[in-house]
Amino acid sequence: MALDMEGLLLNTKLLVKSDYSYVASITLFVALLCACIVIGHLLEENRWMNESITALFFGLISGVVILLTTKGKSSRILVFSEDLFFIYLLPPIIFNAGFQVKKKQFFRNFLTIMMFGVAGTLISFTIISFGAIGLFRRLNIGSLDIGDYLAIGAIFSATDSVCTLQVLNQDETPFLYSLVFGEGVANDATSVVLFNAIQKFDLVHLDAVIVLQLIGNFFYLFVTSTILGAVAGLLSAYIIKKLYFGRHSTDREVSLMMLMAYLSYMIAQLLDLSSILTVFFCGIVMSHYTWHNVTESSRTTTKHAFATLSFISEIFLFLYVGMDALDIEKWRFVSDSPLKQVSLSSLLVGLVLVGRAAFVFPLSFLSNLAKKSSTEKINFRQQVIIWWAGLMRGAVSIALAYNQFTRAGHTQLRSNAIMITSTITVVLFSTVVFGLLTKPLIRLLLPHPPKHLSSMSSDPLSPKSFLSRLLESGQGSEIEAAGDCIIGLPNLRMLLAKPYVSVHHHWRRFDDSFMRPVFGGRGFVPFVLGSPTERTYLTETSINE
C-alpha cells in the first residue's frame, strides 16, 4: 500500500513538472511571437525584410539559445507535427486568402491560374521526381524506393504562398498578384493531392492501369474538394440569411461563419479530399454571399478576425520552422558527410529552379496566344517575377517531408534523416535568399506609379477610375448604391467588336435571378422590421472585388 502511494506521488510530481514545462514552452513561444510582430512592424518599410523572414531568423536565434542552454540536447520547445500544421495552422491562412481575394481578377485569369497551378505543378513534379531518380542514386544516400522519389517531386513542387502574399501587393499589381497568388494556392492543393494519391497506390509494380487510376483519383479529388467548399459556403449563407442572427447577436453570426469554414476543412480531411481547395473556395463563396448577409459590425469583425488569425498562423509557422531547423537529432545522421548534404541540397535547389522555369515560360507563351489584348498578356518581366516568386519553399514542403520520412516527428533511418535535413536546408535557403531578393526584383522590373496616381486609379468613385474600367479590356464595372446592384456595362471595345454579352454578364444575370434571391449577397441583404438601419457604402465590397 505504501509503495502504491509513493508511486502515485511520484507520477503526480512528474505530471506537474511536465505541465509546468509545457506551460513554460507556450509562454516562451507567445513571447517570441510578440517580438516577431514588433520587429516586423519596425522593418515594414524595409525593402528586403518581411514578417516571414523575421520570424524565421527569430526561430533560428531561439534554436541556438535553446541548444546552448540544454547543452546540445534540444533546439526547440515544441516538436514539429504535420497534424498541427494541417489541422490548426493552415486552414486560417488559406481561408483568409480566399475570403480576401479580388474575385474579378481571380476569375478573369482563372484558366491561366489553373494552367499554372495544375499543369505547371505536374510538369514541375515530373522534372523533380525523375531528376531525383537520376541524380540521387549517384550520391548513395540510402534506400529510397520509387514512392519516395515521387513523394520528393510532390514535396518540392509545393510553393510557399505565405511568403508570396507578403512580397506582392494586391492593390499595386492586381494582375500579377492574382496570377502568383492563385497559382500558389492551386499549386499547394495540387501538390498535396498528388502526395496523398501517391500514398494510396502500390508504385513498386507500376503499370498503365495504376497510372490511369492515379490521374482519375487526382481529378476526382480536385473537383469534389471544390464542390464541397462551395456547398459549405452556400449553406452558411442560406442559414444566416434565413435566421438573420444579427438581430439578436452579432457574435452568433461571426461564430457560425468561422465554424462553418473550419467544418468544411475538417470534412474534407475526413473524406481524404483536398482540404486546401475546399476551404479556399469556401472563403470565396462566403465573401460573395455570406459576408453580405450579416450586420455591418459583423462584416468589420469577420474581415479583421480572419486576417488576424491568418497573420498569427503565418508567423507561428516560420518561427516553428526556424527552431526545428536546428534539431540536433536529425543533424547527427549527416554530421559525418557534410559534403553529401550540401550536394543533395544544391541538387534539389537546381531541380526546383529548372522545374519552375520549365512551365512558367512555355505556359505563359501559350496563355498569351489565347489573348488578343496586349494588356492581358504576360510580358517577359512579369514572367520572370512569376518564376522567381514561386521558387520559395515553406511549411507545406516541410509538413509533407515529415509525413513521408518521419514517424511522430522523429526518424531513425539515415536516408530519411538526410531527406529531412535537405528539405529544411532548401526551405531556409529559398525563403531567405529568394525571399530577400523578391521585393528588390519587383521594384526593379515593375517600378510603381506615383502614389497620387495609384490612389486615384484605385478610388472606385473617381471619374478617371470609372472611365478606365469602362474602357478596360474584358472588364465590366460594377457600382452598387443603397443596396441596389447594377450590372456593369460592357466596355466600348467589346461593344463595337462583339455584339454579344460576356460570360461575366451571363453569370451576373444568373446570380441575380437565381443565386442571390436564395443565398443573399449584395442587394439582397435581409431586412427585419425593428432591426437597426445599416448604412451601405459604395466601397464596402472593395475587399471582394
Coordinates of C-alpha atoms in Angstrom, one line a residue:
M1 CA 0.0 0.0 0.0
A2 CA 2.8 2.4 0.9
L3 CA 4.6 1.6 -2.3
D4 CA 1.4 2.4 -4.3
M5 CA 1.1 5.7 -2.6
E6 CA 4.8 6.5 -3.3
G7 CA 4.3 5.6 -6.9
L8 CA 1.2 7.8 -7.1
L9 CA 3.0 10.7 -5.6
L10 CA 5.9 10.3 -8.0
N11 CA 3.6 10.2 -11.0
T12 CA 1.8 13.3 -9.7
K13 CA 5.1 15.1 -9.4
L14 CA 6.2 14.1 -12.9
L15 CA 2.9 15.2 -14.3
V16 CA 3.1 18.6 -12.6
K17 CA 6.6 19.0 -13.8
S18 CA 5.5 18.1 -17.4
D19 CA 2.6 20.5 -17.2
Y20 CA 5.0 23.2 -16.0
S21 CA 7.4 22.6 -18.8
Y22 CA 4.6 22.7 -21.4
V23 CA 3.2 26.0 -20.0
A24 CA 6.7 27.5 -19.9
S25 CA 7.2 26.4 -23.5
I26 CA 4.0 28.0 -24.7
T27 CA 4.7 31.2 -22.7
L28 CA 8.1 31.5 -24.4
F29 CA 6.6 30.8 -27.8
V30 CA 4.0 33.5 -27.3
A31 CA 6.6 36.0 -26.2
L32 CA 8.6 35.2 -29.3
L33 CA 5.5 35.8 -31.5
C34 CA 5.0 39.2 -29.9
A35 CA 8.7 40.1 -30.5
C36 CA 8.3 39.0 -34.2
I37 CA 5.3 41.3 -34.6
V38 CA 7.1 44.3 -33.1
I39 CA 10.3 43.8 -35.1
G40 CA 8.3 43.1 -38.2
H41 CA 6.5 46.4 -37.8
L42 CA 9.7 48.3 -37.4
L43 CA 11.0 46.7 -40.6
E44 CA 7.8 47.1 -42.5
E45 CA 9.3 49.8 -44.8
N46 CA 12.5 47.8 -45.4
R47 CA 12.9 46.8 -49.0
W48 CA 14.4 43.4 -48.0
M49 CA 12.7 42.1 -45.0
N50 CA 9.1 40.8 -44.2
E51 CA 7.4 39.1 -41.3
S52 CA 8.1 35.6 -42.6
I53 CA 11.9 36.1 -42.8
T54 CA 11.9 38.0 -39.5
A55 CA 10.1 35.1 -37.8
L56 CA 12.5 32.6 -39.4
F57 CA 15.5 34.4 -38.1
F58 CA 13.9 34.7 -34.6
G59 CA 13.3 30.9 -34.7
L60 CA 17.0 30.2 -35.7
I61 CA 18.3 32.5 -33.0
S62 CA 16.0 30.9 -30.4
G63 CA 17.1 27.5 -31.5
V64 CA 20.7 28.4 -31.0
V65 CA 19.9 29.8 -27.5
I66 CA 18.0 26.6 -26.5
L67 CA 20.8 24.4 -27.9
L68 CA 23.3 26.3 -25.7
T69 CA 21.1 26.2 -22.5
T70 CA 20.3 22.5 -22.9
K71 CA 24.0 21.7 -23.8
G72 CA 23.2 20.4 -27.2
K73 CA 20.3 18.1 -26.3
S74 CA 17.5 20.1 -28.0
S75 CA 16.9 23.2 -30.1
R76 CA 13.2 23.6 -29.8
I77 CA 10.4 24.0 -27.3
L78 CA 7.8 22.3 -29.4
V79 CA 8.0 19.3 -31.7
F80 CA 7.0 19.9 -35.3
S81 CA 3.9 18.0 -36.3
E82 CA 2.3 17.8 -39.7
D83 CA -1.1 17.3 -37.8
L84 CA -0.6 20.7 -36.0
F85 CA 0.2 22.3 -39.3
F86 CA -2.6 20.8 -41.5
I87 CA -5.3 20.9 -38.8
Y88 CA -4.7 24.2 -37.0
L89 CA -2.3 26.5 -38.8
L90 CA -3.0 26.1 -42.5
P91 CA -6.9 26.5 -42.5
P92 CA -7.0 30.2 -41.4
I93 CA -4.2 31.1 -43.9
I94 CA -5.9 29.5 -46.9
F95 CA -9.4 30.5 -45.9
N96 CA -8.4 34.2 -45.5
A97 CA -6.7 34.1 -48.8
G98 CA -9.9 33.0 -50.5
F99 CA -12.0 35.4 -48.4
Q100 CA -9.9 38.5 -49.2
V101 CA -9.1 37.7 -52.9
K102 CA -10.2 40.1 -55.6
K103 CA -12.7 37.8 -57.3
K104 CA -12.9 39.6 -60.6
Q105 CA -9.2 39.5 -61.2
F106 CA -9.0 35.9 -59.9
F107 CA -11.8 34.5 -62.1
R108 CA -10.8 36.6 -65.2
N109 CA -7.4 34.9 -65.0
F110 CA -8.9 31.6 -63.8
L111 CA -7.8 29.5 -66.8
T112 CA -4.2 30.8 -66.7
I113 CA -4.1 30.3 -62.9
M114 CA -5.4 26.7 -63.2
M115 CA -2.9 26.1 -66.1
F116 CA 0.0 27.3 -63.9
G117 CA -1.3 25.7 -60.7
V118 CA -2.3 22.3 -62.0
A119 CA -0.5 21.6 -65.3
G120 CA 2.6 23.6 -64.1
T121 CA 2.8 21.7 -60.9
L122 CA 2.5 18.4 -62.8
I123 CA 5.4 19.4 -65.0
S124 CA 7.5 20.5 -62.0
F125 CA 6.6 17.3 -60.2
T126 CA 7.7 15.2 -63.2
I127 CA 11.0 17.0 -63.6
I128 CA 11.9 16.9 -59.9
S129 CA 10.9 13.3 -59.5
F130 CA 12.8 12.0 -62.5
G131 CA 15.7 14.3 -61.7
A132 CA 15.9 12.9 -58.2
I133 CA 15.8 9.3 -59.6
G134 CA 18.7 10.0 -61.9
L135 CA 20.9 12.1 -59.6
F136 CA 20.3 11.0 -56.0
R137 CA 21.3 7.4 -56.6
R138 CA 24.8 8.6 -57.5
L139 CA 25.2 10.1 -54.1
N140 CA 24.4 6.9 -52.3
I141 CA 22.2 8.5 -49.6
G142 CA 20.4 5.2 -48.7
S143 CA 17.5 3.1 -49.6
L144 CA 14.8 5.1 -51.3
D145 CA 12.1 3.4 -53.4
I146 CA 10.0 4.8 -56.3
G147 CA 7.3 6.0 -53.9
D148 CA 9.9 8.1 -52.0
Y149 CA 11.2 9.7 -55.3
L150 CA 7.7 10.6 -56.4
A151 CA 7.0 12.0 -52.9
I152 CA 10.1 14.1 -53.3
G153 CA 8.7 15.5 -56.5
A154 CA 5.4 16.4 -54.8
I155 CA 7.2 17.9 -51.7
F156 CA 9.4 20.2 -53.7
S157 CA 6.7 21.2 -56.2
A158 CA 4.8 22.9 -53.4
T159 CA 5.5 26.7 -53.4
D160 CA 5.3 28.9 -50.3
S161 CA 2.2 31.0 -50.9
V162 CA 2.6 32.7 -47.5
C163 CA 5.8 34.5 -48.5
T164 CA 4.3 35.3 -51.9
L165 CA 1.3 37.1 -50.2
Q166 CA 3.8 39.3 -48.2
V167 CA 6.0 40.4 -51.1
L168 CA 3.3 41.2 -53.6
N169 CA 0.7 43.9 -53.2
Q170 CA -2.8 43.2 -54.3
D171 CA -3.6 46.9 -55.0
E172 CA -0.4 47.9 -56.7
T173 CA -0.1 44.9 -59.0
P174 CA -3.5 43.2 -59.1
F175 CA -2.9 41.3 -62.3
L176 CA 0.4 39.9 -61.2
Y177 CA -0.9 39.2 -57.6
S178 CA -3.9 37.3 -58.9
L179 CA -1.7 35.1 -61.0
V180 CA 1.0 34.4 -58.5
F181 CA -1.3 34.1 -55.5
G182 CA -3.9 32.0 -57.3
E183 CA -1.3 29.7 -58.8
G184 CA 0.3 29.4 -55.3
V185 CA -3.0 28.1 -53.8
A186 CA -3.7 25.8 -56.7
N187 CA -0.1 24.6 -56.6
D188 CA -0.3 23.8 -52.9
A189 CA -3.6 22.0 -53.3
T190 CA -2.2 20.0 -56.3
S191 CA 1.0 19.1 -54.5
V192 CA -1.0 17.8 -51.5
V193 CA -3.4 15.9 -53.7
L194 CA -0.5 14.4 -55.6
F195 CA 1.2 13.4 -52.4
N196 CA -1.9 11.8 -51.0
A197 CA -2.6 10.0 -54.3
I198 CA 1.0 8.6 -54.2
Q199 CA 0.4 7.2 -50.7
K200 CA -2.6 5.2 -51.8
F201 CA -1.2 3.2 -54.7
D202 CA 1.4 0.4 -55.0
L203 CA 4.0 2.2 -57.0
V204 CA 6.5 -0.7 -56.9
H205 CA 4.5 -2.5 -59.5
L206 CA 3.7 0.5 -61.7
D207 CA 1.7 -0.1 -64.9
A208 CA -0.8 1.7 -67.2
V209 CA -3.8 0.8 -65.0
I210 CA -2.2 2.3 -61.9
V211 CA -1.2 5.5 -63.8
L212 CA -4.8 5.9 -65.1
Q213 CA -6.1 5.3 -61.6
L214 CA -3.7 7.9 -60.2
I215 CA -4.8 10.5 -62.8
G216 CA -8.5 9.7 -62.2
N217 CA -8.1 10.0 -58.4
F218 CA -6.3 13.3 -58.8
F219 CA -9.1 14.9 -60.9
Y220 CA -11.8 13.3 -58.6
L221 CA -10.2 14.9 -55.5
F222 CA -9.8 18.2 -57.3
V223 CA -13.5 18.5 -58.4
T224 CA -15.1 17.1 -55.3
S225 CA -13.0 19.3 -53.0
T226 CA -14.0 22.4 -54.9
I227 CA -17.7 21.5 -54.8
L228 CA -17.6 20.7 -51.1
G229 CA -16.1 24.2 -50.4
A230 CA -18.8 25.9 -52.5
V231 CA -21.6 23.9 -50.8
A232 CA -20.3 24.8 -47.3
G233 CA -20.2 28.5 -48.2
L234 CA -23.7 28.5 -49.7
L235 CA -25.1 26.6 -46.7
S236 CA -23.7 29.2 -44.3
A237 CA -25.1 32.0 -46.4
Y238 CA -28.6 30.3 -46.5
I239 CA -28.7 29.7 -42.8
I240 CA -27.6 33.2 -41.8
K241 CA -29.9 34.8 -44.4
K242 CA -33.0 32.8 -43.2
L243 CA -32.4 33.2 -39.5
Y244 CA -30.7 36.6 -39.5
F245 CA -28.7 36.1 -36.3
G246 CA -27.6 39.7 -36.2
R247 CA -31.0 41.0 -34.9
H248 CA -30.1 39.2 -31.6
S249 CA -26.3 38.7 -31.5
T250 CA -23.5 39.5 -34.0
D251 CA -21.4 37.0 -32.0
R252 CA -23.5 34.2 -33.4
E253 CA -23.0 35.4 -37.0
V254 CA -19.2 35.6 -36.6
S255 CA -19.0 32.3 -34.8
L256 CA -21.1 30.5 -37.4
M257 CA -19.0 31.8 -40.2
M258 CA -15.8 30.7 -38.6
L259 CA -17.1 27.3 -37.6
M260 CA -18.7 26.6 -40.9
A261 CA -15.4 27.4 -42.7
Y262 CA -13.5 25.1 -40.4
L263 CA -16.1 22.4 -40.6
S264 CA -15.7 22.3 -44.4
Y265 CA -12.0 21.9 -44.0
M266 CA -12.3 19.1 -41.4
I267 CA -15.0 17.3 -43.5
A268 CA -12.5 17.4 -46.5
Q269 CA -9.9 15.9 -44.2
L270 CA -12.2 13.1 -43.1
L271 CA -13.2 12.3 -46.7
D272 CA -9.5 12.4 -47.8
L273 CA -10.2 15.3 -50.1
S274 CA -8.0 18.4 -50.7
S275 CA -8.9 20.4 -47.7
I276 CA -6.8 23.3 -49.1
L277 CA -9.1 23.7 -52.1
T278 CA -12.2 23.1 -50.0
V279 CA -11.5 25.9 -47.5
F280 CA -10.2 28.3 -50.3
F281 CA -13.4 28.1 -52.3
C282 CA -15.5 28.2 -49.1
G283 CA -13.8 31.5 -48.4
I284 CA -14.6 32.8 -51.9
V285 CA -18.3 31.8 -51.7
M286 CA -18.6 33.2 -48.2
S287 CA -17.2 36.6 -49.2
H288 CA -19.6 36.7 -52.1
Y289 CA -22.8 35.7 -50.3
T290 CA -22.5 35.1 -46.5
W291 CA -20.5 38.3 -45.7
H292 CA -23.2 40.5 -47.1
N293 CA -25.9 38.7 -45.1
V294 CA -24.5 39.7 -41.7
T295 CA -24.7 43.0 -39.9
E296 CA -22.3 45.8 -40.6
S297 CA -20.5 45.3 -37.3
S298 CA -20.2 41.6 -38.1
R299 CA -18.6 42.4 -41.5
T300 CA -16.0 44.5 -39.9
T301 CA -15.3 41.9 -37.2
T302 CA -15.1 38.9 -39.6
K303 CA -12.8 40.8 -42.0
H304 CA -10.3 41.6 -39.3
A305 CA -10.7 38.4 -37.4
F306 CA -9.9 36.2 -40.4
A307 CA -6.9 38.4 -41.3
T308 CA -5.6 38.3 -37.7
L309 CA -5.9 34.5 -37.4
S310 CA -4.1 34.1 -40.7
F311 CA -1.4 36.6 -39.7
I312 CA -0.7 34.9 -36.4
S313 CA -0.6 31.4 -38.1
E314 CA 1.9 32.6 -40.7
I315 CA 4.3 34.0 -38.0
F316 CA 3.8 30.9 -35.9
L317 CA 4.8 28.7 -38.8
F318 CA 8.0 30.4 -39.7
L319 CA 9.1 30.7 -36.1
Y320 CA 8.4 27.0 -35.7
V321 CA 10.3 26.1 -38.8
G322 CA 13.3 28.2 -37.7
M323 CA 13.5 26.4 -34.4
D324 CA 13.1 23.0 -35.8
A325 CA 15.8 23.6 -38.4
L326 CA 18.4 23.1 -35.7
D327 CA 17.0 19.9 -34.3
I328 CA 20.2 18.1 -33.3
E329 CA 18.6 14.6 -33.6
K330 CA 18.4 14.8 -37.4
W331 CA 21.7 16.5 -38.0
R332 CA 23.6 13.8 -36.1
F333 CA 22.9 11.4 -39.0
V334 CA 24.6 13.7 -41.6
S335 CA 27.4 15.1 -39.4
D336 CA 29.9 12.6 -40.9
S337 CA 29.2 13.6 -44.5
P338 CA 28.5 17.4 -44.8
L339 CA 29.7 17.5 -48.4
K340 CA 27.0 14.9 -49.4
Q341 CA 24.4 17.0 -47.5
V342 CA 25.4 20.2 -49.4
S343 CA 25.5 18.4 -52.7
L344 CA 22.0 16.9 -52.2
S345 CA 20.5 20.3 -51.1
S346 CA 22.2 22.0 -54.1
L347 CA 20.7 19.4 -56.5
L348 CA 17.2 20.0 -55.0
V349 CA 17.5 23.8 -55.4
G350 CA 18.7 23.3 -59.0
L351 CA 15.7 20.9 -59.7
V352 CA 13.3 23.5 -58.2
L353 CA 14.8 26.2 -60.5
V354 CA 14.6 24.1 -63.6
G355 CA 11.2 22.6 -62.8
R356 CA 9.6 26.0 -62.3
A357 CA 11.2 27.5 -65.4
A358 CA 10.0 24.5 -67.5
F359 CA 6.4 25.5 -67.1
V360 CA 6.3 29.3 -66.3
F361 CA 7.7 30.5 -69.6
P362 CA 6.2 27.9 -72.0
L363 CA 2.7 28.1 -70.4
S364 CA 2.9 32.0 -70.4
F365 CA 3.6 31.8 -74.1
L366 CA 0.6 29.5 -74.6
S367 CA -1.6 31.8 -72.4
N368 CA -0.5 34.9 -74.5
L369 CA -1.5 33.1 -77.7
A370 CA -5.1 32.9 -76.5
K371 CA -5.3 36.6 -75.6
K372 CA -5.8 39.3 -78.2
S373 CA -5.3 42.4 -76.0
S374 CA -1.7 43.3 -75.2
T375 CA -2.8 44.5 -71.7
E376 CA -3.9 41.0 -70.8
K377 CA -0.8 39.3 -71.9
I378 CA 2.0 38.3 -69.5
N379 CA 5.1 40.2 -70.6
F380 CA 8.6 38.8 -70.0
R381 CA 9.3 40.9 -66.9
Q382 CA 6.1 39.6 -65.3
Q383 CA 7.1 36.1 -66.3
V384 CA 10.4 36.5 -64.5
I385 CA 8.7 37.7 -61.4
I386 CA 6.2 34.8 -61.5
W387 CA 9.1 32.4 -61.9
W388 CA 11.1 33.9 -59.1
A389 CA 8.2 34.4 -56.6
G390 CA 7.3 30.7 -56.8
L391 CA 10.8 29.5 -56.0
M392 CA 10.3 29.8 -52.2
R393 CA 9.5 26.6 -50.4
G394 CA 7.9 26.6 -47.0
A395 CA 5.8 24.9 -44.4
V396 CA 3.8 22.7 -46.8
S397 CA 7.1 21.2 -48.1
I398 CA 8.3 20.6 -44.5
A399 CA 5.0 19.1 -43.4
L400 CA 4.9 16.7 -46.4
A401 CA 8.5 15.7 -45.8
Y402 CA 7.8 14.9 -42.2
N403 CA 4.8 12.9 -43.2
Q404 CA 6.9 10.8 -45.7
F405 CA 10.2 10.5 -43.8
T406 CA 9.4 10.6 -40.1
R407 CA 7.2 8.9 -37.5
A408 CA 5.7 11.3 -34.9
G409 CA 8.4 13.9 -35.7
H410 CA 11.3 11.6 -35.2
T411 CA 13.4 9.5 -37.6
Q412 CA 15.9 6.6 -37.1
L413 CA 16.9 5.9 -40.7
R414 CA 19.9 7.7 -42.2
S415 CA 18.3 8.2 -45.6
N416 CA 15.2 9.7 -44.0
A417 CA 17.2 12.0 -41.8
I418 CA 19.2 13.2 -44.9
M419 CA 15.9 14.0 -46.7
I420 CA 14.5 15.9 -43.7
T421 CA 17.7 18.0 -43.3
S422 CA 17.9 18.6 -47.0
T423 CA 14.2 19.8 -47.1
I424 CA 15.0 22.1 -44.1
T425 CA 18.1 23.4 -45.9
V426 CA 16.2 24.1 -49.1
V427 CA 13.3 25.8 -47.3
L428 CA 15.8 28.1 -45.3
F429 CA 17.8 28.9 -48.4
S430 CA 14.9 29.6 -50.7
T431 CA 13.0 31.6 -48.1
V432 CA 16.0 33.8 -47.1
V433 CA 17.7 34.2 -50.4
F434 CA 14.8 34.2 -52.8
G435 CA 12.5 35.9 -50.3
L436 CA 15.0 38.7 -49.6
L437 CA 15.6 39.4 -53.3
T438 CA 11.9 39.3 -54.3
K439 CA 11.0 42.9 -53.3
P440 CA 14.0 44.5 -54.9
L441 CA 13.4 42.4 -58.1
I442 CA 9.8 43.6 -58.3
R443 CA 10.8 47.2 -57.8
L444 CA 13.5 46.8 -60.5
L445 CA 11.3 45.2 -63.1
L446 CA 8.0 46.8 -62.2
P447 CA 8.5 50.4 -61.0
H448 CA 5.4 51.6 -59.2
P449 CA 3.5 54.6 -60.4
P450 CA 3.4 57.8 -58.2
K451 CA 1.2 57.3 -55.1
H452 CA -1.3 60.0 -56.1
L453 CA -1.9 58.3 -59.4
S454 CA -2.3 54.8 -57.9
S455 CA -4.6 56.1 -55.3
M456 CA -6.7 57.9 -57.9
S457 CA -6.9 54.8 -60.1
S458 CA -7.9 52.7 -57.1
D459 CA -10.7 55.0 -56.0
P460 CA -13.9 53.5 -57.2
L461 CA -15.7 56.8 -57.1
S462 CA -13.3 58.8 -59.2
P463 CA -14.3 59.7 -62.8
K464 CA -11.0 58.6 -64.1
S465 CA -11.4 55.2 -62.4
F466 CA -14.9 54.7 -63.9
L467 CA -13.7 55.6 -67.4
S468 CA -10.7 53.4 -67.1
R469 CA -12.9 50.5 -66.0
L470 CA -15.3 51.2 -68.9
L471 CA -12.5 51.2 -71.5
E472 CA -10.6 48.4 -69.9
S473 CA -10.4 45.2 -72.0
G474 CA -12.6 42.4 -70.9
Q475 CA -13.8 44.1 -67.7
G476 CA -17.2 45.4 -66.7
S477 CA -17.7 47.9 -64.0
E478 CA -20.0 47.4 -61.1
I479 CA -21.4 50.2 -59.0
E480 CA -23.7 49.5 -56.1
A481 CA -25.6 52.0 -54.1
A482 CA -28.1 51.7 -51.3
G483 CA -28.4 48.0 -51.7
D484 CA -29.2 48.2 -55.4
C485 CA -27.0 46.1 -57.7
I486 CA -26.4 47.4 -61.2
I487 CA -24.9 45.1 -63.8
G488 CA -21.8 46.6 -65.4
L489 CA -22.0 47.8 -68.9
P490 CA -19.9 46.0 -71.5
N491 CA -16.8 48.1 -72.3
L492 CA -16.7 50.1 -75.5
R493 CA -14.2 47.9 -77.3
M494 CA -16.2 44.8 -76.7
L495 CA -19.5 46.6 -77.6
L496 CA -18.1 47.6 -81.0
A497 CA -16.2 44.4 -81.8
K498 CA -18.5 41.8 -80.4
P499 CA -22.3 42.4 -80.3
Y500 CA -22.9 39.7 -77.7
V501 CA -22.6 39.8 -73.9
S502 CA -19.7 38.5 -72.0
V503 CA -19.5 35.4 -69.8
H504 CA -19.3 37.7 -66.8
H505 CA -22.6 39.3 -67.8
H506 CA -24.3 35.9 -68.1
W507 CA -23.0 34.9 -64.7
R508 CA -24.3 38.2 -63.2
R509 CA -27.8 37.6 -64.7
F510 CA -27.9 34.1 -63.3
D511 CA -26.5 35.2 -60.0
D512 CA -29.1 38.0 -59.6
S513 CA -32.0 35.9 -60.9
F514 CA -31.4 32.6 -59.0
M515 CA -28.5 32.6 -56.6
R516 CA -28.8 35.9 -54.6
P517 CA -32.6 35.6 -54.0
V518 CA -31.9 32.3 -52.3
F519 CA -28.5 32.8 -50.7
G520 CA -28.4 36.6 -50.2
G521 CA -25.5 38.8 -51.1
R522 CA -25.2 42.4 -52.4
G523 CA -28.6 43.9 -53.0
F524 CA -30.3 41.0 -51.2
V525 CA -29.4 41.7 -47.6
P526 CA -32.2 40.5 -45.3
F527 CA -34.3 43.3 -43.6
V528 CA -36.1 42.6 -40.4
L529 CA -38.6 45.1 -39.1
G530 CA -37.3 46.7 -36.0
S531 CA -33.6 45.9 -36.7
P532 CA -31.1 48.7 -36.7
T533 CA -30.8 50.5 -40.1
E534 CA -27.4 50.0 -41.6
R535 CA -25.7 52.2 -44.0
T536 CA -24.5 50.8 -47.3
Y537 CA -21.3 52.2 -48.7
L538 CA -20.3 52.2 -52.4
T539 CA -16.9 51.0 -51.4
E540 CA -17.9 48.3 -48.9
T541 CA -17.2 45.5 -51.4
S542 CA -13.7 46.6 -52.3
I543 CA -12.1 43.7 -50.4
N544 CA -14.1 41.2 -52.6
E545 CA -13.8 42.9 -56.0

